[in-house]
Short mmCIF file of the C-alpha atoms (twelve columns), coordinates in Angstrom:
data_MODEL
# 
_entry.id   MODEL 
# 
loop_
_atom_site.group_PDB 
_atom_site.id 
_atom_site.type_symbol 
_atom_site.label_atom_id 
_atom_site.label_alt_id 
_atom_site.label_comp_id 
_atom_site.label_asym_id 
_atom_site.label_seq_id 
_atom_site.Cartn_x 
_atom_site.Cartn_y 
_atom_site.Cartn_z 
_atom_site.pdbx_PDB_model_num 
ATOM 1   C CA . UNK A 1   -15.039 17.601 -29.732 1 
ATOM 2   C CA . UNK A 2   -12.371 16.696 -27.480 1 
ATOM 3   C CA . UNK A 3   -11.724 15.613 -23.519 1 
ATOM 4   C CA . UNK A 4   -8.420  17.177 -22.520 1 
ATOM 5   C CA . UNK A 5   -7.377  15.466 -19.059 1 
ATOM 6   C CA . UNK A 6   -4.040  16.720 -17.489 1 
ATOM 7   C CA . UNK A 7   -2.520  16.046 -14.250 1 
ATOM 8   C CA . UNK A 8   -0.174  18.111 -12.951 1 
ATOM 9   C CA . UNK A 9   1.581   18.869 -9.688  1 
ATOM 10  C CA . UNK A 10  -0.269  20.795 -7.086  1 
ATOM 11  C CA . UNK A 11  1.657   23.658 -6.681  1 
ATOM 12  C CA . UNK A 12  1.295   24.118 -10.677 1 
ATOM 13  C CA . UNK A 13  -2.220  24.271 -10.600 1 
ATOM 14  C CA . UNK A 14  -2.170  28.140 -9.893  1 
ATOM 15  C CA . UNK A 15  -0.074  29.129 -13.134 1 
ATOM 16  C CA . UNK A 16  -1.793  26.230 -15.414 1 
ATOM 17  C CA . UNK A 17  -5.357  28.326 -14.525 1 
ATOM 18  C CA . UNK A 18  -3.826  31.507 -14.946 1 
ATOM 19  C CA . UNK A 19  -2.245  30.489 -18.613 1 
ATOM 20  C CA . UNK A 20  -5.071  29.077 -19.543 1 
ATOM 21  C CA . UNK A 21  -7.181  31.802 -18.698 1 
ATOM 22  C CA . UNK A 22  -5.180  34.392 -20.252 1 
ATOM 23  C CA . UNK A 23  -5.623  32.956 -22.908 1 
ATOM 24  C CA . UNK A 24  -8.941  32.462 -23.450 1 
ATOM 25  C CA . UNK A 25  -10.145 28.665 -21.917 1 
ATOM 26  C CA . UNK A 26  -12.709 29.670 -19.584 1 
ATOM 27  C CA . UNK A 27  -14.393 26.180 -18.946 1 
ATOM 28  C CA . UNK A 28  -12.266 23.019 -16.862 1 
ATOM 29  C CA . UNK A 29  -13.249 20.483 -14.113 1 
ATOM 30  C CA . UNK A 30  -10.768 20.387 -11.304 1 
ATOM 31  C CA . UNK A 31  -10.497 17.659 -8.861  1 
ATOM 32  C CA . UNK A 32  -7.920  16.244 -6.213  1 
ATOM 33  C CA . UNK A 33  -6.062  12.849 -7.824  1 
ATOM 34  C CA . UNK A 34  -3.224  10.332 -5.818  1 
ATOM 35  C CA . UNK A 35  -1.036  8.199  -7.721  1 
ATOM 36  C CA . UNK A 36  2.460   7.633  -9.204  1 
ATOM 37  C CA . UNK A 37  4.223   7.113  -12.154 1 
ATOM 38  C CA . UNK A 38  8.011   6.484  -12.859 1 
ATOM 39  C CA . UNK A 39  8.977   7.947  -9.353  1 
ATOM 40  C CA . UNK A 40  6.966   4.846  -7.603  1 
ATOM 41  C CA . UNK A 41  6.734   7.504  -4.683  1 
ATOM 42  C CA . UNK A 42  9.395   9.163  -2.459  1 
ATOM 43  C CA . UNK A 43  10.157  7.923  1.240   1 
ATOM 44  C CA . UNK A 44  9.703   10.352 3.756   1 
ATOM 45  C CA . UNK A 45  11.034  10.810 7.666   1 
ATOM 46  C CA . UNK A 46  8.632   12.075 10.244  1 
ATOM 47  C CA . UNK A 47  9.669   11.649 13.754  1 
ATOM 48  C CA . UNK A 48  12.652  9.653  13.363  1 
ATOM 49  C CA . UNK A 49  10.954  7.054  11.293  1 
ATOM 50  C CA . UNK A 50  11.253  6.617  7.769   1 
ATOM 51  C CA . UNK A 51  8.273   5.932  5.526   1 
ATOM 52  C CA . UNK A 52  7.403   5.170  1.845   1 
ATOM 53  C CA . UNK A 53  4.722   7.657  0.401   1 
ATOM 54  C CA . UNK A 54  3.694   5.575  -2.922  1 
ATOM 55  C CA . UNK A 55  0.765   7.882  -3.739  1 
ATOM 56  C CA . UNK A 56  1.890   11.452 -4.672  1 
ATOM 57  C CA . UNK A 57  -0.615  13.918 -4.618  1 
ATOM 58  C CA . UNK A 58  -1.736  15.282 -7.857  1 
ATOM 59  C CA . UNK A 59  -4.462  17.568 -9.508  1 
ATOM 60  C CA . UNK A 60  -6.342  16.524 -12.218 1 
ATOM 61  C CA . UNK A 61  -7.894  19.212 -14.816 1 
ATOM 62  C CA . UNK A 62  -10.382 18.189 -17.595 1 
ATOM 63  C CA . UNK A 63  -11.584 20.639 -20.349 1 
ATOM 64  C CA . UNK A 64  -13.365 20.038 -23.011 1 
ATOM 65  C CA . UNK A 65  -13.046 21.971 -26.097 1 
ATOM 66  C CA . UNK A 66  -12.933 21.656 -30.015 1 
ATOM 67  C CA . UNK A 67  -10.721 19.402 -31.907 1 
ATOM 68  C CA . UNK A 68  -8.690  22.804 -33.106 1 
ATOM 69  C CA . UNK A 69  -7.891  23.828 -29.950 1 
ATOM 70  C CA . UNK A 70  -6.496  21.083 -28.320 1 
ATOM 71  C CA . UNK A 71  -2.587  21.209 -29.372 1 
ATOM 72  C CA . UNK A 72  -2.984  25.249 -28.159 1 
ATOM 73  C CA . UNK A 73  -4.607  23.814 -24.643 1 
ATOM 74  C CA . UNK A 74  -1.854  21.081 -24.331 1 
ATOM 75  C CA . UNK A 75  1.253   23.794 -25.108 1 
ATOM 76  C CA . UNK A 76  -0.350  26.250 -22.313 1 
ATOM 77  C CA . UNK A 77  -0.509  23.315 -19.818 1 
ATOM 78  C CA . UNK A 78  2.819   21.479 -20.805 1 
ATOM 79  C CA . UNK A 79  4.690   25.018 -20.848 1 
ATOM 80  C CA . UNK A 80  2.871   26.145 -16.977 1 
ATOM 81  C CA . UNK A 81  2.940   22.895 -15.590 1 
ATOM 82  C CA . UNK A 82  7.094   22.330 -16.636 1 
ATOM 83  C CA . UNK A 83  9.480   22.235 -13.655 1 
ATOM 84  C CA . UNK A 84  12.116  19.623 -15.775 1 
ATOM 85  C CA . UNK A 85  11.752  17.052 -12.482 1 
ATOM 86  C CA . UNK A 86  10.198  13.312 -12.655 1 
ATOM 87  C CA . UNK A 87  6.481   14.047 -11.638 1 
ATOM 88  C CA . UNK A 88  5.773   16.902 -13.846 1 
ATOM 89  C CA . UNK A 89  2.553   15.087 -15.167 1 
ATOM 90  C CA . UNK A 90  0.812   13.814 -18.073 1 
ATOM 91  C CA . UNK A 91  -1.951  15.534 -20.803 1 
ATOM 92  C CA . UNK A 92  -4.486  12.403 -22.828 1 
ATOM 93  C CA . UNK A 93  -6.944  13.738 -25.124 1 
ATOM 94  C CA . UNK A 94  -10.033 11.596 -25.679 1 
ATOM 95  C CA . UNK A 95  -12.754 12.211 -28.673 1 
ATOM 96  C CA . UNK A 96  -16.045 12.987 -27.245 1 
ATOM 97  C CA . UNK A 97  -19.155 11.922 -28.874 1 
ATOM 98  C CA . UNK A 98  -21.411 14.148 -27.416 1 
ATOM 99  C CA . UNK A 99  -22.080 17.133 -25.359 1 
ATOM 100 C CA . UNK A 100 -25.867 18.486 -23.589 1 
ATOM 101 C CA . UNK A 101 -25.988 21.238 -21.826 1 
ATOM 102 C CA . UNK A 102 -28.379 20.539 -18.713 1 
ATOM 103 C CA . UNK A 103 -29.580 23.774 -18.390 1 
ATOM 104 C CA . UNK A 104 -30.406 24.458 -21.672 1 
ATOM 105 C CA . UNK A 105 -30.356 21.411 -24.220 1 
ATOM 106 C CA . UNK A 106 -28.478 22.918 -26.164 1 
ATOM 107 C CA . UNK A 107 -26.064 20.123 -27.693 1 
ATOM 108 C CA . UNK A 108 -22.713 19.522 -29.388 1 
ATOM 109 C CA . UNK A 109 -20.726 22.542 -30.070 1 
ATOM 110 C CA . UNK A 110 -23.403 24.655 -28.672 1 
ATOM 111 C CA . UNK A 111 -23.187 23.405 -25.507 1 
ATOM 112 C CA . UNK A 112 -19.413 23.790 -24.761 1 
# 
């Protein structure tokens, strides 16, 4: 099993959960992220005054799936998430060791 984490641009989020439903990837773990990358921020002007804004704000989605399905979740995010401008995001995949389902006990692939 696999962790896929992907941060993407806000206003992506609602076409990365529509591809990724469509086709199929039911399960993910959204929450709110800040940070930067290459851009280092932007500088923005709010009443005459301009200011750096070093933490961008981002939206990070984690789903966990089987190893064979992770290049097919990574294509559906890269291809939704693409808008060809510096902030577009990153994907990291992370091996999991194991999985329980609270509810049930049900473990490992079971428990996806």
């Amino acid at each position: 099993m696999k962790l896929v984490t992907a941060i993407v641009q806000p206003h992506k989020f609602d076409e990365v959960k529509a591809a990724l439903t469509s086709a199929g990837i039911h399960g993910m773990t959204v929450s709110e992220a800040n940070g930067y990358g290459q851009q280092h921020g932007h500088t923005e002007v709010y009443r005459g005054v301009q200011y750096l804004v070093d933490l961008t704000p981002k939206v990070r989605i984690e789903i966990l799936t089987e190893d064979d399905q992770v290049e097919h979740i990574a294509q559906i995010i890269t291809q939704a998430a693409f808008t060809g401008k510096m902030g577009d995001g990153k994907i990291w995949v992370v091996p999991i060791e194991s999985v329980i389902r609270v509810r049930t006990g049900e473990t490992g692939v079971a428990a996806l």
